[in-house]
Amino acid sequence: MLQYLRVLFVCTPLVFFSGLYISNQPVSSLESANQQARAQRTRAHDDMCNSDPVSRWTPYGTLPAPVCRRPCRTDTAPRWGGDPVGLAVVACGPRLEETLTMLKSAVLFSRRDLHFHIFAEDELHAGFTHALESWPRRFGSRFLYSVYPISFPSENAREWKRLFKPCAAQRLFIPLILQHVDSVLYVDTDVLFLRAVEDVWRLLAEFNGTHVAAMAPEHEEPRIGWYNRFSRHPYHGHTGLNSGVMLMNMTRIRHTLFKNDVAAVSLRWADLLMPLLNKYKLNITWGDQDLLNIIFHYNPETVLVFPCHWNYRPDHCIYGSNCPPAERHGAYILHGNRGAYHDDRQPAFRAVYDVIQQFVFDEDPERGLLVPLEQKLRSAEHTYCGRVPHVFTKRLRQSVRELHTL
């Protein structure tokens, strides 16, 4: 009996520590795998940003390597955790200042690292670089940026450039040019963020197995809708889609087969765009947005439609308020289309643009953003949009409050 007790006394610790070692093995392996994955993502990102500036091949010819920098930045890992949120924009002509104001609004409220993918005419590249490099270190450390030239299929470049506005059709080719990028949030230059960019980015988690993109309706009220009254081509849903804010899973866009009315079989994105343009170029008014509406008309299961306060435009208030989510929660993303920021027709929209454009980065956001905006909105009360000032301030006030918790 004594011998059995001695054996049990010796073996029990061995069994305990052996079990403890085995149970910890999966955790250690998982942690090691996560560290390796993070390191690979960081190295890949650094390679993309820091590689020698050489040209690279794309389906549309040879594209010069983009400028890719970390302004005022010494670290290589994302500050806020997770991979950077990709934000894409196309800027041509006199859109430099407007685009920079949009990027400024994105940086102000973001709690995640951002990566700006800026497609711009060559003469604008230096302006973007100079401005973004001059932003204070505290804000410059929150983002990376890549500047790309405008690039269309060489055999049809002139036709694409003349579609609607110069360079507007570039957005259609972003999934085919940025083949190393999985997803981006595309926005027009006349967009302003009143809520953190990553909040709209989270809508990617709501994509089902068929969704490739997410957009807001063109109109909430059919009686003032453009597509349902004037369109000469197919469009999505009852009132069409507005593409000024477009969340894209570009991996899915590149690989999905899209039903269409230009071929007897479903086609990939790269093979669909030119046939659509050839068929509808005499019938489309809004260029690339119309082509997107045609695509999603035949493939409604591939688009997630999000509420209007993620893409709030003058049409939502100039004839009376018709975006209920914005009434309840405030506008999350402001879209000043048709020049709303730059004339006196929509002073409420212009007020938001002016206060963000004039805001000094290190100033107190409540004193530098909210107070002047509320003052400016008082002078817009004679307009329909000015009669709903809380639409422009409610979410902004919450975003400013959240800045103090960072």
CSV table of C-alpha atoms in Angstrom, one decimal:
chain,number,residue,atom,x,y,z
A,1,MET,CA,0.0,0.0,0.0
A,2,LEU,CA,2.9,2.3,0.9
A,3,GLN,CA,4.5,1.7,-2.5
A,4,TYR,CA,1.2,2.6,-4.3
A,5,LEU,CA,1.0,5.9,-2.4
A,6,ARG,CA,4.6,6.7,-3.3
A,7,VAL,CA,3.9,6.1,-7.0
A,8,LEU,CA,0.7,8.1,-6.9
A,9,PHE,CA,2.6,11.0,-5.2
A,10,VAL,CA,5.3,11.0,-7.9
A,11,CYS,CA,3.0,10.6,-10.9
A,12,THR,CA,0.2,13.1,-10.0
A,13,PRO,CA,2.4,16.3,-10.5
A,14,LEU,CA,3.7,14.8,-13.7
A,15,VAL,CA,0.2,14.3,-15.1
A,16,PHE,CA,-0.9,17.7,-14.0
A,17,PHE,CA,1.9,19.6,-15.6
A,18,SER,CA,1.8,17.5,-18.7
A,19,GLY,CA,-1.9,18.3,-19.1
A,20,LEU,CA,-1.3,22.0,-18.5
A,21,TYR,CA,1.4,22.0,-21.2
A,22,ILE,CA,-0.8,20.2,-23.7
A,23,SER,CA,-3.8,22.5,-23.0
A,24,ASN,CA,-1.6,25.6,-23.6
A,25,GLN,CA,-0.2,24.4,-26.8
A,26,PRO,CA,-3.2,25.5,-29.1
A,27,VAL,CA,-3.3,28.9,-27.4
A,28,SER,CA,0.4,29.5,-28.0
A,29,SER,CA,0.1,28.2,-31.5
A,30,LEU,CA,-2.8,30.5,-32.2
A,31,GLU,CA,-1.0,33.5,-30.7
A,32,SER,CA,2.0,32.7,-32.8
A,33,ALA,CA,-0.1,32.4,-36.0
A,34,ASN,CA,-1.8,35.7,-35.3
A,35,GLN,CA,1.6,37.4,-34.8
A,36,GLN,CA,2.8,35.9,-38.0
A,37,ALA,CA,-0.3,37.0,-39.9
A,38,ARG,CA,0.0,40.6,-38.5
A,39,ALA,CA,3.6,40.6,-39.5
A,40,GLN,CA,2.8,39.5,-43.0
A,41,ARG,CA,0.1,42.1,-43.4
A,42,THR,CA,2.5,44.8,-42.1
A,43,ARG,CA,5.3,43.6,-44.4
A,44,ALA,CA,2.9,43.5,-47.4
A,45,HIS,CA,1.6,47.0,-46.6
A,46,ASP,CA,5.2,48.3,-46.2
A,47,ASP,CA,6.3,46.7,-49.5
A,48,MET,CA,3.4,48.4,-51.3
A,49,CYS,CA,4.3,51.8,-49.8
A,50,ASN,CA,8.0,51.6,-49.7
A,51,SER,CA,9.0,49.7,-52.8
A,52,ASP,CA,11.0,51.4,-55.6
A,53,PRO,CA,8.8,53.5,-57.8
A,54,VAL,CA,8.4,51.2,-60.8
A,55,SER,CA,5.6,50.9,-63.2
A,56,ARG,CA,3.2,47.9,-62.9
A,57,TRP,CA,0.9,46.2,-65.3
A,58,THR,CA,-2.9,46.4,-65.1
A,59,PRO,CA,-5.6,45.2,-67.4
A,60,TYR,CA,-5.6,48.7,-68.8
A,61,GLY,CA,-2.0,49.1,-69.7
A,62,THR,CA,1.0,50.0,-67.6
A,63,LEU,CA,0.2,52.2,-64.6
A,64,PRO,CA,3.0,54.2,-63.0
A,65,ALA,CA,3.6,53.3,-59.3
A,66,PRO,CA,1.6,55.5,-56.9
A,67,VAL,CA,3.1,57.8,-54.4
A,68,CYS,CA,2.5,56.1,-51.1
A,69,ARG,CA,3.6,57.8,-47.9
A,70,ARG,CA,3.1,57.9,-44.1
A,71,PRO,CA,3.1,61.6,-43.4
A,72,CYS,CA,4.8,62.6,-40.2
A,73,ARG,CA,4.9,58.9,-39.2
A,74,THR,CA,7.6,56.8,-37.6
A,75,ASP,CA,5.8,53.6,-36.7
A,76,THR,CA,4.7,50.9,-39.2
A,77,ALA,CA,1.9,49.1,-37.4
A,78,PRO,CA,-1.7,50.6,-37.4
A,79,ARG,CA,-2.2,52.9,-34.5
A,80,TRP,CA,-5.7,52.0,-33.6
A,81,GLY,CA,-5.7,48.2,-34.3
A,82,GLY,CA,-6.8,46.4,-37.4
A,83,ASP,CA,-6.0,47.0,-41.0
A,84,PRO,CA,-6.4,50.5,-42.4
A,85,VAL,CA,-9.8,51.5,-43.7
A,86,GLY,CA,-9.5,52.1,-47.4
A,87,LEU,CA,-11.0,55.4,-48.8
A,88,ALA,CA,-11.0,56.0,-52.5
A,89,VAL,CA,-11.7,59.3,-54.4
A,90,VAL,CA,-11.2,60.6,-57.9
A,91,ALA,CA,-10.2,64.3,-58.3
A,92,CYS,CA,-9.9,66.3,-61.5
A,93,GLY,CA,-10.0,69.9,-62.5
A,94,PRO,CA,-10.6,72.4,-59.7
A,95,ARG,CA,-11.4,69.8,-57.1
A,96,LEU,CA,-8.2,69.8,-55.0
A,97,GLU,CA,-9.5,72.0,-52.1
A,98,GLU,CA,-12.8,70.2,-52.0
A,99,THR,CA,-11.1,66.8,-51.9
A,100,LEU,CA,-8.7,67.9,-49.2
A,101,THR,CA,-11.7,69.1,-47.1
A,102,MET,CA,-13.4,65.7,-47.5
A,103,LEU,CA,-10.1,63.9,-46.4
A,104,LYS,CA,-9.8,66.3,-43.5
A,105,SER,CA,-13.3,65.4,-42.3
A,106,ALA,CA,-12.4,61.7,-42.5
A,107,VAL,CA,-9.3,62.2,-40.4
A,108,LEU,CA,-10.9,64.4,-37.8
A,109,PHE,CA,-13.4,61.8,-36.5
A,110,SER,CA,-11.6,58.5,-37.3
A,111,ARG,CA,-10.6,56.1,-34.6
A,112,ARG,CA,-8.9,53.7,-37.1
A,113,ASP,CA,-6.0,54.1,-39.4
A,114,LEU,CA,-7.1,55.2,-42.9
A,115,HIS,CA,-5.5,54.6,-46.3
A,116,PHE,CA,-6.4,57.2,-48.9
A,117,HIS,CA,-6.4,56.0,-52.5
A,118,ILE,CA,-6.4,59.2,-54.5
A,119,PHE,CA,-6.9,59.1,-58.3
A,120,ALA,CA,-6.0,62.5,-59.7
A,121,GLU,CA,-4.8,64.3,-62.8
A,122,ASP,CA,-1.0,64.7,-62.9
A,123,GLU,CA,-1.1,68.4,-62.2
A,124,LEU,CA,-2.9,67.8,-58.9
A,125,HIS,CA,-0.4,65.3,-57.4
A,126,ALA,CA,2.0,67.9,-56.0
A,127,GLY,CA,-0.9,69.8,-54.4
A,128,PHE,CA,-2.1,66.6,-52.6
A,129,THR,CA,1.4,65.7,-51.5
A,130,HIS,CA,2.2,69.2,-50.2
A,131,ALA,CA,-1.1,69.5,-48.3
A,132,LEU,CA,-1.2,66.1,-46.7
A,133,GLU,CA,2.5,66.3,-45.7
A,134,SER,CA,1.8,69.6,-44.0
A,135,TRP,CA,-0.9,68.3,-41.7
A,136,PRO,CA,0.1,68.2,-38.0
A,137,ARG,CA,1.9,65.1,-36.8
A,138,ARG,CA,-1.0,64.0,-34.5
A,139,PHE,CA,-3.3,63.8,-37.5
A,140,GLY,CA,-0.8,62.8,-40.1
A,141,SER,CA,0.0,59.7,-38.1
A,142,ARG,CA,-3.6,58.4,-38.6
A,143,PHE,CA,-3.4,57.8,-42.3
A,144,LEU,CA,-1.4,56.6,-45.3
A,145,TYR,CA,-2.0,57.9,-48.7
A,146,SER,CA,-1.4,56.7,-52.3
A,147,VAL,CA,-1.7,59.0,-55.3
A,148,TYR,CA,-2.5,57.4,-58.7
A,149,PRO,CA,-2.7,58.8,-62.2
A,150,ILE,CA,-6.0,58.7,-64.0
A,151,SER,CA,-6.1,55.5,-66.1
A,152,PHE,CA,-8.6,54.2,-68.6
A,153,PRO,CA,-8.5,51.3,-71.1
A,154,SER,CA,-6.1,52.6,-73.7
A,155,GLU,CA,-8.3,51.7,-76.7
A,156,ASN,CA,-11.3,53.6,-75.3
A,157,ALA,CA,-9.7,56.2,-73.1
A,158,ARG,CA,-11.1,59.2,-74.8
A,159,GLU,CA,-14.7,57.8,-74.7
A,160,TRP,CA,-14.5,57.1,-71.0
A,161,LYS,CA,-13.0,60.5,-70.2
A,162,ARG,CA,-15.9,62.3,-71.9
A,163,LEU,CA,-18.5,60.3,-70.0
A,164,PHE,CA,-20.5,62.8,-67.9
A,165,LYS,CA,-17.7,64.7,-66.2
A,166,PRO,CA,-13.9,64.5,-66.8
A,167,CYS,CA,-12.5,61.5,-64.9
A,168,ALA,CA,-15.9,60.6,-63.3
A,169,ALA,CA,-15.9,57.1,-64.9
A,170,GLN,CA,-12.6,56.3,-63.2
A,171,ARG,CA,-14.5,54.8,-60.2
A,172,LEU,CA,-15.7,52.0,-62.5
A,173,PHE,CA,-12.2,50.8,-63.0
A,174,ILE,CA,-10.9,51.1,-59.4
A,175,PRO,CA,-11.6,47.4,-58.7
A,176,LEU,CA,-9.6,46.4,-61.7
A,177,ILE,CA,-6.7,48.8,-61.0
A,178,LEU,CA,-6.3,48.1,-57.3
A,179,GLN,CA,-6.0,44.4,-57.6
A,180,HIS,CA,-4.1,44.1,-54.4
A,181,VAL,CA,-6.9,45.8,-52.4
A,182,ASP,CA,-9.9,43.8,-51.1
A,183,SER,CA,-12.4,46.6,-50.2
A,184,VAL,CA,-12.7,50.4,-50.4
A,185,LEU,CA,-15.2,53.0,-49.6
A,186,TYR,CA,-15.5,55.2,-52.7
A,187,VAL,CA,-16.8,58.8,-52.2
A,188,ASP,CA,-17.2,61.7,-54.4
A,189,THR,CA,-15.1,64.8,-53.7
A,190,ASP,CA,-18.1,66.7,-52.5
A,191,VAL,CA,-18.7,64.4,-49.5
A,192,LEU,CA,-18.1,65.3,-45.9
A,193,PHE,CA,-18.0,62.8,-43.0
A,194,LEU,CA,-19.9,63.8,-39.8
A,195,ARG,CA,-19.2,60.4,-38.3
A,196,ALA,CA,-16.2,58.1,-38.2
A,197,VAL,CA,-15.3,56.4,-41.5
A,198,GLU,CA,-15.0,53.1,-39.9
A,199,ASP,CA,-18.7,53.2,-38.9
A,200,VAL,CA,-19.8,53.0,-42.6
A,201,TRP,CA,-17.0,50.5,-43.1
A,202,ARG,CA,-18.7,48.2,-40.7
A,203,LEU,CA,-21.6,47.8,-43.1
A,204,LEU,CA,-19.3,45.3,-44.9
A,205,ALA,CA,-20.1,42.9,-42.1
A,206,GLU,CA,-23.8,43.1,-43.2
A,207,PHE,CA,-23.0,41.8,-46.7
A,208,ASN,CA,-24.5,38.5,-47.4
A,209,GLY,CA,-23.0,35.9,-49.8
A,210,THR,CA,-24.0,37.8,-52.9
A,211,HIS,CA,-23.4,41.5,-52.0
A,212,VAL,CA,-20.6,43.2,-53.8
A,213,ALA,CA,-21.4,46.8,-53.0
A,214,ALA,CA,-23.6,49.1,-50.9
A,215,MET,CA,-25.2,52.4,-51.8
A,216,ALA,CA,-28.1,54.6,-50.9
A,217,PRO,CA,-31.2,55.3,-53.0
A,218,GLU,CA,-31.1,58.2,-55.4
A,219,HIS,CA,-34.4,59.4,-53.9
A,220,GLU,CA,-36.7,58.6,-51.0
A,221,GLU,CA,-39.7,60.3,-52.4
A,222,PRO,CA,-40.8,58.9,-55.9
A,223,ARG,CA,-42.7,62.1,-56.7
A,224,ILE,CA,-39.4,64.0,-57.1
A,225,GLY,CA,-37.4,61.0,-58.3
A,226,TRP,CA,-35.3,61.4,-61.4
A,227,TYR,CA,-34.9,57.9,-62.6
A,228,ASN,CA,-38.6,56.9,-62.2
A,229,ARG,CA,-39.7,60.0,-64.1
A,230,PHE,CA,-37.0,60.6,-66.8
A,231,SER,CA,-34.7,57.6,-67.2
A,232,ARG,CA,-34.3,56.1,-70.6
A,233,HIS,CA,-32.5,53.0,-69.3
A,234,PRO,CA,-33.0,50.3,-66.6
A,235,TYR,CA,-32.2,51.3,-63.0
A,236,HIS,CA,-32.2,49.7,-59.6
A,237,GLY,CA,-35.4,49.5,-57.5
A,238,HIS,CA,-38.1,52.2,-57.5
A,239,THR,CA,-35.9,55.3,-57.6
A,240,GLY,CA,-32.4,54.2,-58.6
A,241,LEU,CA,-29.1,54.3,-56.7
A,242,ASN,CA,-26.8,57.2,-55.9
A,243,SER,CA,-23.2,56.3,-56.3
A,244,GLY,CA,-21.6,59.2,-54.5
A,245,VAL,CA,-21.0,57.0,-51.5
A,246,MET,CA,-20.2,53.4,-52.5
A,247,LEU,CA,-18.8,50.7,-50.3
A,248,MET,CA,-17.2,48.1,-52.5
A,249,ASN,CA,-15.9,44.6,-51.9
A,250,MET,CA,-13.6,44.7,-54.9
A,251,THR,CA,-12.6,41.0,-54.6
A,252,ARG,CA,-16.2,40.0,-55.2
A,253,ILE,CA,-16.7,42.6,-57.9
A,254,ARG,CA,-13.7,41.2,-59.8
A,255,HIS,CA,-14.9,37.6,-59.6
A,256,THR,CA,-18.7,37.9,-59.8
A,257,LEU,CA,-20.5,36.9,-63.0
A,258,PHE,CA,-23.1,39.7,-63.7
A,259,LYS,CA,-26.4,39.1,-65.6
A,260,ASN,CA,-26.9,41.7,-68.3
A,261,ASP,CA,-28.7,42.6,-71.5
A,262,VAL,CA,-25.7,42.9,-73.8
A,263,ALA,CA,-24.6,39.3,-74.0
A,264,ALA,CA,-26.3,35.8,-73.9
A,265,VAL,CA,-24.1,34.9,-70.8
A,266,SER,CA,-23.2,36.5,-67.5
A,267,LEU,CA,-20.0,38.6,-67.7
A,268,ARG,CA,-17.3,39.6,-65.3
A,269,TRP,CA,-17.0,43.3,-64.4
A,270,ALA,CA,-14.0,43.8,-66.7
A,271,ASP,CA,-15.9,42.4,-69.7
A,272,LEU,CA,-19.2,44.1,-69.0
A,273,LEU,CA,-18.3,47.9,-68.9
A,274,MET,CA,-17.5,48.6,-72.5
A,275,PRO,CA,-20.5,46.7,-74.0
A,276,LEU,CA,-22.8,48.6,-71.6
A,277,LEU,CA,-21.3,51.9,-72.7
A,278,ASN,CA,-21.7,51.0,-76.3
A,279,LYS,CA,-25.3,50.1,-75.9
A,280,TYR,CA,-26.5,53.0,-73.6
A,281,LYS,CA,-24.1,55.9,-74.3
A,282,LEU,CA,-26.9,57.8,-76.1
A,283,ASN,CA,-29.4,57.2,-73.3
A,284,ILE,CA,-27.5,57.9,-70.1
A,285,THR,CA,-27.4,61.3,-68.4
A,286,TRP,CA,-25.4,60.7,-65.2
A,287,GLY,CA,-22.6,58.7,-66.8
A,288,ASP,CA,-21.0,56.1,-64.5
A,289,GLN,CA,-23.9,56.3,-62.0
A,290,ASP,CA,-26.3,55.3,-64.8
A,291,LEU,CA,-24.1,52.4,-65.8
A,292,LEU,CA,-24.0,51.2,-62.2
A,293,ASN,CA,-27.8,51.4,-62.0
A,294,ILE,CA,-28.1,49.3,-65.2
A,295,ILE,CA,-25.7,46.7,-63.7
A,296,PHE,CA,-27.6,46.5,-60.4
A,297,HIS,CA,-31.0,46.5,-62.1
A,298,TYR,CA,-30.1,43.1,-63.6
A,299,ASN,CA,-28.3,42.0,-60.4
A,300,PRO,CA,-30.3,43.4,-57.4
A,301,GLU,CA,-29.1,40.7,-55.2
A,302,THR,CA,-25.5,42.0,-55.4
A,303,VAL,CA,-26.2,45.4,-53.8
A,304,LEU,CA,-26.9,46.3,-50.2
A,305,VAL,CA,-29.1,49.4,-50.0
A,306,PHE,CA,-28.3,51.5,-46.9
A,307,PRO,CA,-30.4,54.4,-45.4
A,308,CYS,CA,-30.3,57.9,-46.7
A,309,HIS,CA,-28.5,59.4,-43.7
A,310,TRP,CA,-25.3,57.7,-45.0
A,311,ASN,CA,-25.6,59.8,-48.1
A,312,TYR,CA,-27.6,63.0,-47.2
A,313,ARG,CA,-28.0,65.3,-50.2
A,314,PRO,CA,-29.9,68.6,-50.9
A,315,ASP,CA,-32.7,66.5,-52.5
A,316,HIS,CA,-33.5,65.2,-49.0
A,317,CYS,CA,-34.6,68.6,-47.8
A,318,ILE,CA,-35.0,71.2,-50.6
A,319,TYR,CA,-38.7,70.2,-51.1
A,320,GLY,CA,-39.3,69.4,-47.5
A,321,SER,CA,-37.6,66.9,-45.3
A,322,ASN,CA,-37.9,63.4,-46.7
A,323,CYS,CA,-35.1,61.4,-45.0
A,324,PRO,CA,-36.6,60.1,-41.7
A,325,PRO,CA,-33.3,58.5,-40.5
A,326,ALA,CA,-31.6,61.8,-40.7
A,327,GLU,CA,-34.4,63.5,-38.8
A,328,ARG,CA,-33.9,61.0,-36.0
A,329,HIS,CA,-30.2,60.5,-35.9
A,330,GLY,CA,-28.7,63.4,-37.9
A,331,ALA,CA,-26.8,63.1,-41.2
A,332,TYR,CA,-23.9,60.7,-41.0
A,333,ILE,CA,-22.3,61.6,-44.4
A,334,LEU,CA,-23.1,64.8,-46.1
A,335,HIS,CA,-23.1,64.9,-50.0
A,336,GLY,CA,-23.2,68.4,-51.4
A,337,ASN,CA,-23.8,67.4,-55.0
A,338,ARG,CA,-24.5,69.9,-57.8
A,339,GLY,CA,-22.2,72.5,-56.2
A,340,ALA,CA,-24.1,72.9,-53.0
A,341,TYR,CA,-21.0,73.9,-51.1
A,342,HIS,CA,-19.9,76.7,-53.4
A,343,ASP,CA,-22.9,78.9,-54.0
A,344,ASP,CA,-25.7,80.5,-52.0
A,345,ARG,CA,-28.5,78.2,-53.0
A,346,GLN,CA,-28.0,75.8,-50.1
A,347,PRO,CA,-26.5,77.8,-47.2
A,348,ALA,CA,-27.0,75.0,-44.7
A,349,PHE,CA,-24.7,72.7,-46.8
A,350,ARG,CA,-22.3,75.5,-47.4
A,351,ALA,CA,-22.1,76.2,-43.7
A,352,VAL,CA,-20.9,72.7,-42.9
A,353,TYR,CA,-18.3,72.8,-45.7
A,354,ASP,CA,-17.0,76.2,-44.6
A,355,VAL,CA,-16.6,75.3,-40.9
A,356,ILE,CA,-14.7,72.1,-41.7
A,357,GLN,CA,-12.6,73.7,-44.4
A,358,GLN,CA,-11.6,76.6,-42.1
A,359,PHE,CA,-11.2,74.4,-38.9
A,360,VAL,CA,-7.6,74.5,-37.5
A,361,PHE,CA,-6.5,71.0,-36.7
A,362,ASP,CA,-5.4,71.5,-33.1
A,363,GLU,CA,-8.3,73.8,-32.2
A,364,ASP,CA,-11.0,72.6,-29.8
A,365,PRO,CA,-13.6,70.9,-32.1
A,366,GLU,CA,-16.5,72.1,-30.1
A,367,ARG,CA,-15.4,75.7,-30.3
A,368,GLY,CA,-14.0,75.4,-33.8
A,369,LEU,CA,-16.7,73.3,-35.4
A,370,LEU,CA,-20.0,73.2,-33.5
A,371,VAL,CA,-20.3,76.8,-32.3
A,372,PRO,CA,-19.6,78.4,-35.7
A,373,LEU,CA,-21.8,75.9,-37.5
A,374,GLU,CA,-24.8,76.7,-35.2
A,375,GLN,CA,-24.2,80.4,-35.9
A,376,LYS,CA,-24.1,79.9,-39.6
A,377,LEU,CA,-27.2,77.7,-39.7
A,378,ARG,CA,-29.2,80.5,-38.2
A,379,SER,CA,-28.7,82.5,-41.4
A,380,ALA,CA,-30.1,79.5,-43.4
A,381,GLU,CA,-33.5,79.3,-41.7
A,382,HIS,CA,-35.2,80.9,-44.7
A,383,THR,CA,-34.5,77.7,-46.7
A,384,TYR,CA,-36.1,74.3,-46.3
A,385,CYS,CA,-32.8,72.6,-45.5
A,386,GLY,CA,-32.1,75.4,-43.0
A,387,ARG,CA,-35.3,74.6,-41.2
A,388,VAL,CA,-33.9,71.2,-40.0
A,389,PRO,CA,-30.6,72.4,-38.5
A,390,HIS,CA,-30.4,69.4,-36.2
A,391,VAL,CA,-29.9,67.2,-39.3
A,392,PHE,CA,-26.5,68.9,-39.7
A,393,THR,CA,-25.5,69.1,-36.0
A,394,LYS,CA,-26.9,66.1,-34.1
A,395,ARG,CA,-24.4,63.5,-35.3
A,396,LEU,CA,-21.6,66.0,-35.5
A,397,ARG,CA,-22.1,66.9,-31.9
A,398,GLN,CA,-21.8,63.3,-30.9
A,399,SER,CA,-18.7,62.8,-33.0
A,400,VAL,CA,-17.1,65.8,-31.3
A,401,ARG,CA,-18.0,64.3,-27.9
A,402,GLU,CA,-16.4,61.0,-28.9
A,403,LEU,CA,-13.1,62.8,-29.8
A,404,HIS,CA,-12.6,63.6,-26.1
A,405,THR,CA,-12.6,59.9,-25.3
A,406,LEU,CA,-9.7,59.0,-27.6
